[in-house]
Short mmCIF file of C-alpha atoms in Angstrom, two decimals:
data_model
loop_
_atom_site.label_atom_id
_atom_site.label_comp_id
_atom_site.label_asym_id
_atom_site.label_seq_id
_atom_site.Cartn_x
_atom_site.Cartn_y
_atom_site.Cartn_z
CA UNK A 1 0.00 0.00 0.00
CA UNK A 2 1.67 3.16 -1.39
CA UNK A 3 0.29 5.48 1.45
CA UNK A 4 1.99 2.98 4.52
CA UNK A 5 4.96 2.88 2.66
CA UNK A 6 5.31 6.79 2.22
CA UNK A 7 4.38 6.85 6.28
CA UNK A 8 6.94 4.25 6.51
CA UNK A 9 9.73 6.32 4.78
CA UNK A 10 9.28 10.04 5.78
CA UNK A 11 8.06 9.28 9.41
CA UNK A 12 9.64 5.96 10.34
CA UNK A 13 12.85 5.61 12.21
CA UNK A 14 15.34 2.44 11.73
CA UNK A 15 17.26 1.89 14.86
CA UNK A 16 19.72 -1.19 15.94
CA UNK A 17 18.72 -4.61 16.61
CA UNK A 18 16.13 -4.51 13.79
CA UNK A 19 13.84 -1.95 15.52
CA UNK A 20 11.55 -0.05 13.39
CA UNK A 21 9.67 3.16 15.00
CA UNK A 22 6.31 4.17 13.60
CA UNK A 23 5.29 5.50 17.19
CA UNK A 24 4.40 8.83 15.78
CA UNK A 25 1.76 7.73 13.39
CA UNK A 26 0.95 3.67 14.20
CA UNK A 27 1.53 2.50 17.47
CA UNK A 28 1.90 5.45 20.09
CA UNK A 29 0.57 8.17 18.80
CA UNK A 30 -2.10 7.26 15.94
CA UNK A 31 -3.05 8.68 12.44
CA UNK A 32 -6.68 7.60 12.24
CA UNK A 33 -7.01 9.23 8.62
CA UNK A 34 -4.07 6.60 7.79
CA UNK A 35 -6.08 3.57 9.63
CA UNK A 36 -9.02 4.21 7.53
CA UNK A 37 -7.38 4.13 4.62
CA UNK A 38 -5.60 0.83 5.71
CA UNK A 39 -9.20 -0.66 6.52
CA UNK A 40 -10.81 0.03 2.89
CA UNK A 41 -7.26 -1.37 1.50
CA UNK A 42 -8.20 -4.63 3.62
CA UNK A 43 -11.92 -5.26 3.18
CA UNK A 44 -11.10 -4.73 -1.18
CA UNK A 45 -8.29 -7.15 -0.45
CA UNK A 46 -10.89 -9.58 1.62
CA UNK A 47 -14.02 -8.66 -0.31
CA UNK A 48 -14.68 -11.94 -1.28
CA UNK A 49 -14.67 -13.28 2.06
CA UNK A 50 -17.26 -13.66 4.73
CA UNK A 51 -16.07 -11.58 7.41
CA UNK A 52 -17.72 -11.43 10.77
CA UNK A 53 -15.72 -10.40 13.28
CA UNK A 54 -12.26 -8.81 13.53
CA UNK A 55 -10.04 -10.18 16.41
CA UNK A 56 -6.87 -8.26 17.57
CA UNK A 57 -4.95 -8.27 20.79
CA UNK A 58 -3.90 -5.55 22.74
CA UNK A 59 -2.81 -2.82 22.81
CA UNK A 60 -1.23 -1.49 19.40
CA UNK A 61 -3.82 -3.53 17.06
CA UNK A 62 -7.22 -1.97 18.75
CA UNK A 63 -7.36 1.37 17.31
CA UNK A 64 -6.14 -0.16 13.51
CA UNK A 65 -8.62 -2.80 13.95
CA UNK A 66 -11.34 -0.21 15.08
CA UNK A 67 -10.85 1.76 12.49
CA UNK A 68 -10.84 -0.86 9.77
CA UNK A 69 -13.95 -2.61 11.35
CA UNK A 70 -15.42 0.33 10.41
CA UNK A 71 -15.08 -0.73 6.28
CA UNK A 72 -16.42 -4.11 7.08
CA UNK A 73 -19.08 -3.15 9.37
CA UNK A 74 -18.56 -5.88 11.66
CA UNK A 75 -17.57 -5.80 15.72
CA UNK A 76 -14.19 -6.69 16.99
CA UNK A 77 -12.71 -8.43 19.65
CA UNK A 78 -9.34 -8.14 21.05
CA UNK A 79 -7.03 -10.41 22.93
CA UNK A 80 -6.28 -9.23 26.71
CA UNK A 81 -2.88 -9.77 27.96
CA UNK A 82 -3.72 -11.00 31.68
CA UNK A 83 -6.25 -12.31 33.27
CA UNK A 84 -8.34 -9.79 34.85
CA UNK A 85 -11.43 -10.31 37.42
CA UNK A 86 -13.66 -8.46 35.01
CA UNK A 87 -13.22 -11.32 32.62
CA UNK A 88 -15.76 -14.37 33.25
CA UNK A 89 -13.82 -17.39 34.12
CA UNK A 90 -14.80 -19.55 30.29
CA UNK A 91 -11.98 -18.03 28.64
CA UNK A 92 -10.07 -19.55 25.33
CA UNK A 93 -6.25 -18.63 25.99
CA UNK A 94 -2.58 -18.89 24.14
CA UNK A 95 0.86 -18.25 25.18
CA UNK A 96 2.34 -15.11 23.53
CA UNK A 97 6.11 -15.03 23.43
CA UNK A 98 7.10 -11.13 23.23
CA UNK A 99 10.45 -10.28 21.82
CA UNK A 100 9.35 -6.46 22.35
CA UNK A 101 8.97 -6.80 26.19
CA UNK A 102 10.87 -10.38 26.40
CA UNK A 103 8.75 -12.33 28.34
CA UNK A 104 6.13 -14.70 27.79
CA UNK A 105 2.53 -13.89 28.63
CA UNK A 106 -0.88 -15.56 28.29
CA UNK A 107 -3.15 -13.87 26.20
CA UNK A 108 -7.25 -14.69 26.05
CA UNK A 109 -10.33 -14.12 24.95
CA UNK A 110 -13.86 -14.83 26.59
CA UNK A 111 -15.69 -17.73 24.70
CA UNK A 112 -18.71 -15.79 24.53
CA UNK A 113 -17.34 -14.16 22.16
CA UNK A 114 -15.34 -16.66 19.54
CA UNK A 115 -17.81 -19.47 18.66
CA UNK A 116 -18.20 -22.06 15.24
CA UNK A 117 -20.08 -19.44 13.46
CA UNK A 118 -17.63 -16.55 12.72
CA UNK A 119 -15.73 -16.27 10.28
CA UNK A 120 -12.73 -14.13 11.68
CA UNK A 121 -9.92 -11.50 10.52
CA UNK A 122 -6.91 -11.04 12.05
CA UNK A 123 -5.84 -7.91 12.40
CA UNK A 124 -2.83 -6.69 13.81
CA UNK A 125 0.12 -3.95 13.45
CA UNK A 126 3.49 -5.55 13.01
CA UNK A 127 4.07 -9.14 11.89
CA UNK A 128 8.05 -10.00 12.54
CA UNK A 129 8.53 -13.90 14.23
CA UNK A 130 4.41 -14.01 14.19
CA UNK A 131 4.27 -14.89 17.82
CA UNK A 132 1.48 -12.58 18.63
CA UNK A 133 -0.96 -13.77 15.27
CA UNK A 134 0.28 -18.01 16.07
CA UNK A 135 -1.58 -16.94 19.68
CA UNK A 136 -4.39 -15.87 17.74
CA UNK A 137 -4.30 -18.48 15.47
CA UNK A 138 -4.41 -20.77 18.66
CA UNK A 139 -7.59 -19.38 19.75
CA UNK A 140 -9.46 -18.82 16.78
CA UNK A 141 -8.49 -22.84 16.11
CA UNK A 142 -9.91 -24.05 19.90
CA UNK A 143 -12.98 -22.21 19.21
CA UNK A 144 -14.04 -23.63 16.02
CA UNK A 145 -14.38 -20.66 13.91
CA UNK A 146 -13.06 -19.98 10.49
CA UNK A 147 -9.77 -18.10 9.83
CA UNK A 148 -10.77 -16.18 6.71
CA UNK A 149 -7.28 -13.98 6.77
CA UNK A 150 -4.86 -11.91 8.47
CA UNK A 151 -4.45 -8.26 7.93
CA UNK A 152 -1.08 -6.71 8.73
CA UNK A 153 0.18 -2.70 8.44
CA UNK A 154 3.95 -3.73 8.39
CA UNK A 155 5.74 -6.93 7.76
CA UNK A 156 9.31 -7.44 8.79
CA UNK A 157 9.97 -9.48 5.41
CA UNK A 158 13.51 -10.26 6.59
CA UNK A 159 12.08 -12.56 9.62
CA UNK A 160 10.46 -15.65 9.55
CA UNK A 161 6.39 -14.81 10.56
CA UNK A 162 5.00 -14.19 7.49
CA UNK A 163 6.90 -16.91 5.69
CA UNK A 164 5.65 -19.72 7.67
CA UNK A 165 2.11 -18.19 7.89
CA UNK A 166 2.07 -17.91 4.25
CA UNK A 167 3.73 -21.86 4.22
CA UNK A 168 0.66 -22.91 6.49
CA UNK A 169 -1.68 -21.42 3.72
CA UNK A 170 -2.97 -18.95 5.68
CA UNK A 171 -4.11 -15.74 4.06
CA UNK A 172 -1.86 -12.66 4.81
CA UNK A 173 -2.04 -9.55 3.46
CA UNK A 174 0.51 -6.74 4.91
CA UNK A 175 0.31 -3.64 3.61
CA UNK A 176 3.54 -2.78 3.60
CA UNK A 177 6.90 -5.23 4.08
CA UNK A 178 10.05 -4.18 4.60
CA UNK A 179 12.76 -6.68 3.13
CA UNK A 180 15.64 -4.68 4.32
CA UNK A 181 16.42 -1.64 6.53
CA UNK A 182 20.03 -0.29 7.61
CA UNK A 183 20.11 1.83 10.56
CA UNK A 184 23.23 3.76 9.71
CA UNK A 185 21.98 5.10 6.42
CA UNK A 186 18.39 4.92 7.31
CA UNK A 187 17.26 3.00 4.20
CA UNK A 188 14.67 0.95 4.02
CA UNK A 189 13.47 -1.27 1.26
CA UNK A 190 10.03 -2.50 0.52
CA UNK A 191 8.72 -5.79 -1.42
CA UNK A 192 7.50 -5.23 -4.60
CA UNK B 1 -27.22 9.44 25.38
CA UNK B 2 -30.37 7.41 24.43
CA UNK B 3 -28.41 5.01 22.56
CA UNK B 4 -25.61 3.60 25.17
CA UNK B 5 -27.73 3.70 27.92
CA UNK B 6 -30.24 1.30 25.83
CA UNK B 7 -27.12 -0.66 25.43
CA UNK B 8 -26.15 -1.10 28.64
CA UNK B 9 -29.38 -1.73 29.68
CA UNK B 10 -30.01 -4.46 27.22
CA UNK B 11 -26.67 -5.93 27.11
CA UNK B 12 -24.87 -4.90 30.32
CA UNK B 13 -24.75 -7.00 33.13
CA UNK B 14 -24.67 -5.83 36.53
CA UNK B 15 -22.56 -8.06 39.20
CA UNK B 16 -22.02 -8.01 42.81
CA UNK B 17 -19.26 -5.71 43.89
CA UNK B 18 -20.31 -2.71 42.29
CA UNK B 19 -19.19 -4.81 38.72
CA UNK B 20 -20.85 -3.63 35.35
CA UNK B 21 -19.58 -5.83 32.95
CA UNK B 22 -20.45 -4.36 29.10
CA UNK B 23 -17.65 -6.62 27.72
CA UNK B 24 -20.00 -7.86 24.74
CA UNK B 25 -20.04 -3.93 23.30
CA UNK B 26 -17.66 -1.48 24.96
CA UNK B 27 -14.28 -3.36 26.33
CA UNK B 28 -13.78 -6.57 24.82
CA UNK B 29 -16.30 -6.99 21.96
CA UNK B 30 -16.29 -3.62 20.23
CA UNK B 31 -19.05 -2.57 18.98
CA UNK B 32 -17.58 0.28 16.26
CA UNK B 33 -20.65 1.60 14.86
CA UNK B 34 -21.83 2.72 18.54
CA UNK B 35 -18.70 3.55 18.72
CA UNK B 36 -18.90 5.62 15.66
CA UNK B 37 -22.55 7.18 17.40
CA UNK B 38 -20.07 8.11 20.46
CA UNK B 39 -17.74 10.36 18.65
CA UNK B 40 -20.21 11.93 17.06
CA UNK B 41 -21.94 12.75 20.16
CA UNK B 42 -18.74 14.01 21.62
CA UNK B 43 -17.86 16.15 18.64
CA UNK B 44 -21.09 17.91 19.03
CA UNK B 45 -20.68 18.53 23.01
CA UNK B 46 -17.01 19.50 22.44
CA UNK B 47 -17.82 21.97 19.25
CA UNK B 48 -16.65 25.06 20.65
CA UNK B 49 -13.31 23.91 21.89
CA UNK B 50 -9.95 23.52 19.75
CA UNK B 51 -9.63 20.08 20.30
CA UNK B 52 -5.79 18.92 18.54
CA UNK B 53 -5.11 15.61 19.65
CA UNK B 54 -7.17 13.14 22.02
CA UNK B 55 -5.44 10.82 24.60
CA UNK B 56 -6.39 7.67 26.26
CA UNK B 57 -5.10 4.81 28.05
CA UNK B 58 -4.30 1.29 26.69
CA UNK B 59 -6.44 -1.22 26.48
CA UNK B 60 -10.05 -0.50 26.60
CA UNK B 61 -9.78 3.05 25.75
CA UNK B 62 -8.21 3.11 22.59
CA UNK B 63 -10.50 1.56 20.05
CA UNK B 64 -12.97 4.26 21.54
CA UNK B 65 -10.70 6.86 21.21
CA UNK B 66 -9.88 6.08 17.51
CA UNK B 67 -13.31 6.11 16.13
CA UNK B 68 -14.08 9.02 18.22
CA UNK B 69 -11.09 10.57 16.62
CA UNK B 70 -12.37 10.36 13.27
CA UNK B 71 -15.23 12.86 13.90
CA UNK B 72 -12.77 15.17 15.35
CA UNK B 73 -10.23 14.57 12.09
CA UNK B 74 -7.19 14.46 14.75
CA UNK B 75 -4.65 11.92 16.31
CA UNK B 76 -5.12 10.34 19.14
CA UNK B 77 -2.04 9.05 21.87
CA UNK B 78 -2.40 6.35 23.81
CA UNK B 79 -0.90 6.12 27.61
CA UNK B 80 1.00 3.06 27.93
CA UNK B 81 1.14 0.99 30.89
CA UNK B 82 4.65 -0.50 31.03
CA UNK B 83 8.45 0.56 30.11
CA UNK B 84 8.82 -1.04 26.79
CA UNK B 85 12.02 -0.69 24.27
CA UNK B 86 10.32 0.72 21.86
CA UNK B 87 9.86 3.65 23.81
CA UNK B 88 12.24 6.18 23.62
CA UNK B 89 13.75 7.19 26.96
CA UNK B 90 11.98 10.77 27.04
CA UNK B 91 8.53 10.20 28.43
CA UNK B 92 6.20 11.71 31.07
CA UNK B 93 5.20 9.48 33.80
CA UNK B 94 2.27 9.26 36.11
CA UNK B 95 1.23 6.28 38.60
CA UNK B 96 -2.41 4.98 38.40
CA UNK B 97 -3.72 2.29 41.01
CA UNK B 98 -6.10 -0.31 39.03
CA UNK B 99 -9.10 -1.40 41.08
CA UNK B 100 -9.89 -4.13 39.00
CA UNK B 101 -6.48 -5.65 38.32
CA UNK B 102 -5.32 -4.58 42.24
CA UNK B 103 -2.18 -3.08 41.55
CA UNK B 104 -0.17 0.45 40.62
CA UNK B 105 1.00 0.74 37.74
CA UNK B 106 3.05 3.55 35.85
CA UNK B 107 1.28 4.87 32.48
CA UNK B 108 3.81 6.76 30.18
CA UNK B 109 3.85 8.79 27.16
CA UNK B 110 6.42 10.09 25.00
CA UNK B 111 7.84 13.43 25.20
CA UNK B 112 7.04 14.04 21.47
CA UNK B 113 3.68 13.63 20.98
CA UNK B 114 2.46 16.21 23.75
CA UNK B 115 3.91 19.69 24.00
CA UNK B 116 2.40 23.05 25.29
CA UNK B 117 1.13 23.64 21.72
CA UNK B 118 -1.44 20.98 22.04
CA UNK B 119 -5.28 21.05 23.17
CA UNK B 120 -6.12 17.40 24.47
CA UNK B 121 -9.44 15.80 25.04
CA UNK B 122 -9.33 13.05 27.10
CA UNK B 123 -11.25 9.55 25.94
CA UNK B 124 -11.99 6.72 28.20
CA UNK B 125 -14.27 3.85 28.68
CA UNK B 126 -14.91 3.87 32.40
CA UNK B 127 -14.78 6.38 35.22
CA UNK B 128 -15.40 5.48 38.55
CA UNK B 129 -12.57 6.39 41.26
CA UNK B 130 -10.65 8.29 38.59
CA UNK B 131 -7.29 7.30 38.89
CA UNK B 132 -6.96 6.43 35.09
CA UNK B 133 -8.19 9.69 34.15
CA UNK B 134 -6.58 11.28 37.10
CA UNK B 135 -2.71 9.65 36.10
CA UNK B 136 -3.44 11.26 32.22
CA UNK B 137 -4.44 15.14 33.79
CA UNK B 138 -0.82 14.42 35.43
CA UNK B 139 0.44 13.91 32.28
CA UNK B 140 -1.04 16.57 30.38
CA UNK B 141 0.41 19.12 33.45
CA UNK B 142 3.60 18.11 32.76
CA UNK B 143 3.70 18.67 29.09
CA UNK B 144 2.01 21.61 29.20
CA UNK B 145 -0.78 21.06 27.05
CA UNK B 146 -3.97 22.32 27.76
CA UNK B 147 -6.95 20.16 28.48
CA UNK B 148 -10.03 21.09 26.91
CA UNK B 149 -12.38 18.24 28.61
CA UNK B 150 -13.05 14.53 29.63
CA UNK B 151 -15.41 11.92 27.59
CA UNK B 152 -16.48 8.83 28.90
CA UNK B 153 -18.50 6.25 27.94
CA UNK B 154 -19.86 5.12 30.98
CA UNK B 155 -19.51 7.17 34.84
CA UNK B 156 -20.48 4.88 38.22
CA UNK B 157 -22.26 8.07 40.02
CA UNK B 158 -21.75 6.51 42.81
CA UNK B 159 -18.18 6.33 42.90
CA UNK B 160 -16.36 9.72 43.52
CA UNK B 161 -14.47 10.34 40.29
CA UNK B 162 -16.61 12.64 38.02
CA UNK B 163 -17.87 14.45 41.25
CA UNK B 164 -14.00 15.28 42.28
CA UNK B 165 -13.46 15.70 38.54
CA UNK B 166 -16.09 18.59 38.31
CA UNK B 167 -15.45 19.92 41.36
CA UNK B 168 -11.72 20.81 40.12
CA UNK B 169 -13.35 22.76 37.03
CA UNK B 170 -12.77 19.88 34.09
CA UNK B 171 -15.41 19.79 31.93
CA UNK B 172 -16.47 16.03 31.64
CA UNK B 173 -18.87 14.61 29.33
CA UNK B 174 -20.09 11.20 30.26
CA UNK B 175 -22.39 9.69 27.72
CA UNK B 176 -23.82 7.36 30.49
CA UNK B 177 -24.09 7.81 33.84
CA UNK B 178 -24.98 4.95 36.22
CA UNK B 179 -26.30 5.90 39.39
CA UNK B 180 -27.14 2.99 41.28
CA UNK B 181 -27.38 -1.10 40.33
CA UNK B 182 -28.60 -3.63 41.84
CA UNK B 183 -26.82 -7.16 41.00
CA UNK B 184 -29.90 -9.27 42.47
CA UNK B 185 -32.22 -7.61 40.16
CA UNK B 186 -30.04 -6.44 37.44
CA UNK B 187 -32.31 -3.11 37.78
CA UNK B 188 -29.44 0.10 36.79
CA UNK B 189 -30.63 3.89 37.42
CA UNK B 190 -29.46 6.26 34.95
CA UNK B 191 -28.53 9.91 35.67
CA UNK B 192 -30.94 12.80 34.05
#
């Protein structure tokens, strides 16, 4: 998606280790204009599909998958990081391994709201060793519901997540991967 | 407004200990096209003030804040509640104690997306001691922005948090408020 990628390249910072920041238009601080554009992007990429429900998990994939929701005028759910007492104990749940925060943490959704019917897509803002969407994956799988896709601002191309997702024949479309960045130069290099 | 409180009333569910869960709409299922009702609702309360930039808190808050940011046509920042290392190391700080998850937590923002310049309105999903909202004024102090008002989806009346919050001059616009429930009968009281 031209749009991303311009975001990408004037307002993106490469650092060491790999790191790309978007946190002034994607994940911190949010360009909602941008997200809505991302959402029609998706639903003409998924149009053919019958899309339900949107699941995410917190925090940076809520406001994209709001906003997108919006194009396919269906609810969304997102995955909670803990458990929390205002959760009702029937719960589906995954283990999350975060190289961000490097820790591994249980992430879950409430049954009531995952069941055989949906037809679910993933939506969610970076996609680098795929740990976060494989926990989705997870739960989407124990609840019986249909995976119809998985919807992803920006790929890190030169790590493994979106390779094996695409191996397993799941659907992915990122809107923007990045096959190469340098953080000396600042350079960054998109897939055609 | 007519529209969440026929929500809430429909779909909420009121449990002992002062609990009113509205998971299957407002914090874990999303509903976006109430969602999309809120902001518009907001917009028109909030149409005299130069609203810039709206901030919330991660998790619940954010997919609220996004579609609400839409009607305003301006970014919105989310608090977030942990040190990650994809924050830069220039953030303002505040402390917020969590009644439902028992525990104090820091909430942080980055230096860059919040500067004197800026005219905030402040989105969340619940009020009912405050803190949350409470740890985000902090925050705007520090930076020096100026805070043009509070939204929230739905205020507990009964708890002290929009009365301290009016009481200190901030104009708050609750689109709900609850003034008393009763978990034996499910029967909720709404504020006129």
């Amino acid at each position: 998606m031209k749009l991303l990628e311009e975001y990408i390249r004037q307002k993106g910072v490469v650092k060491e280790g790999n790191v790309l920041k978007v946190d002034s238009f994607l994940n911190h601080q949010m360009d909602v204009q941008l997200f809505a554009e991302m959402g029609r992007e998706w639903k003409r990429l998924f149009a053919d599909v019958p899309i339900n429900k949107i699941l995410t998990i917190e925090a940076s994939g809520i406001g994209i998958a709001c906003v997108a929701a919006q194009a396919f005028q269906v609810p969304v759910v997102f995955a909670k990081k803990a458990q929390s007492i205002n959760i009702d104990g029937e719960v589906y749940a995954a283990k999350v391994q975060s190289f961000t925060h490097k820790r591994v943490y249980d992430v879950i959704v409430s049954r009531k709201f995952l069941s055989p019917e949906d037809h679910i897509l993933v939506i969610d803002d970076f996609l680098a060793n795929g740990c976060a969407v494989n926990g989705l994956l997870d739960i989407i799988e124990e609840s019986g519901a249909t995976l119809e896709g998985v919807g992803i601002a920006v790929e890190k191309g030169f790590q493994e997540g979106g390779k094996l997702l695409r191996e397993r024949g799941v659907r992915l479309e990122s809107l923007a991967i990045v096959d190469a960045m340098d953080a000396k130069t600042g350079a960054l290099t998109f897939r055609r």
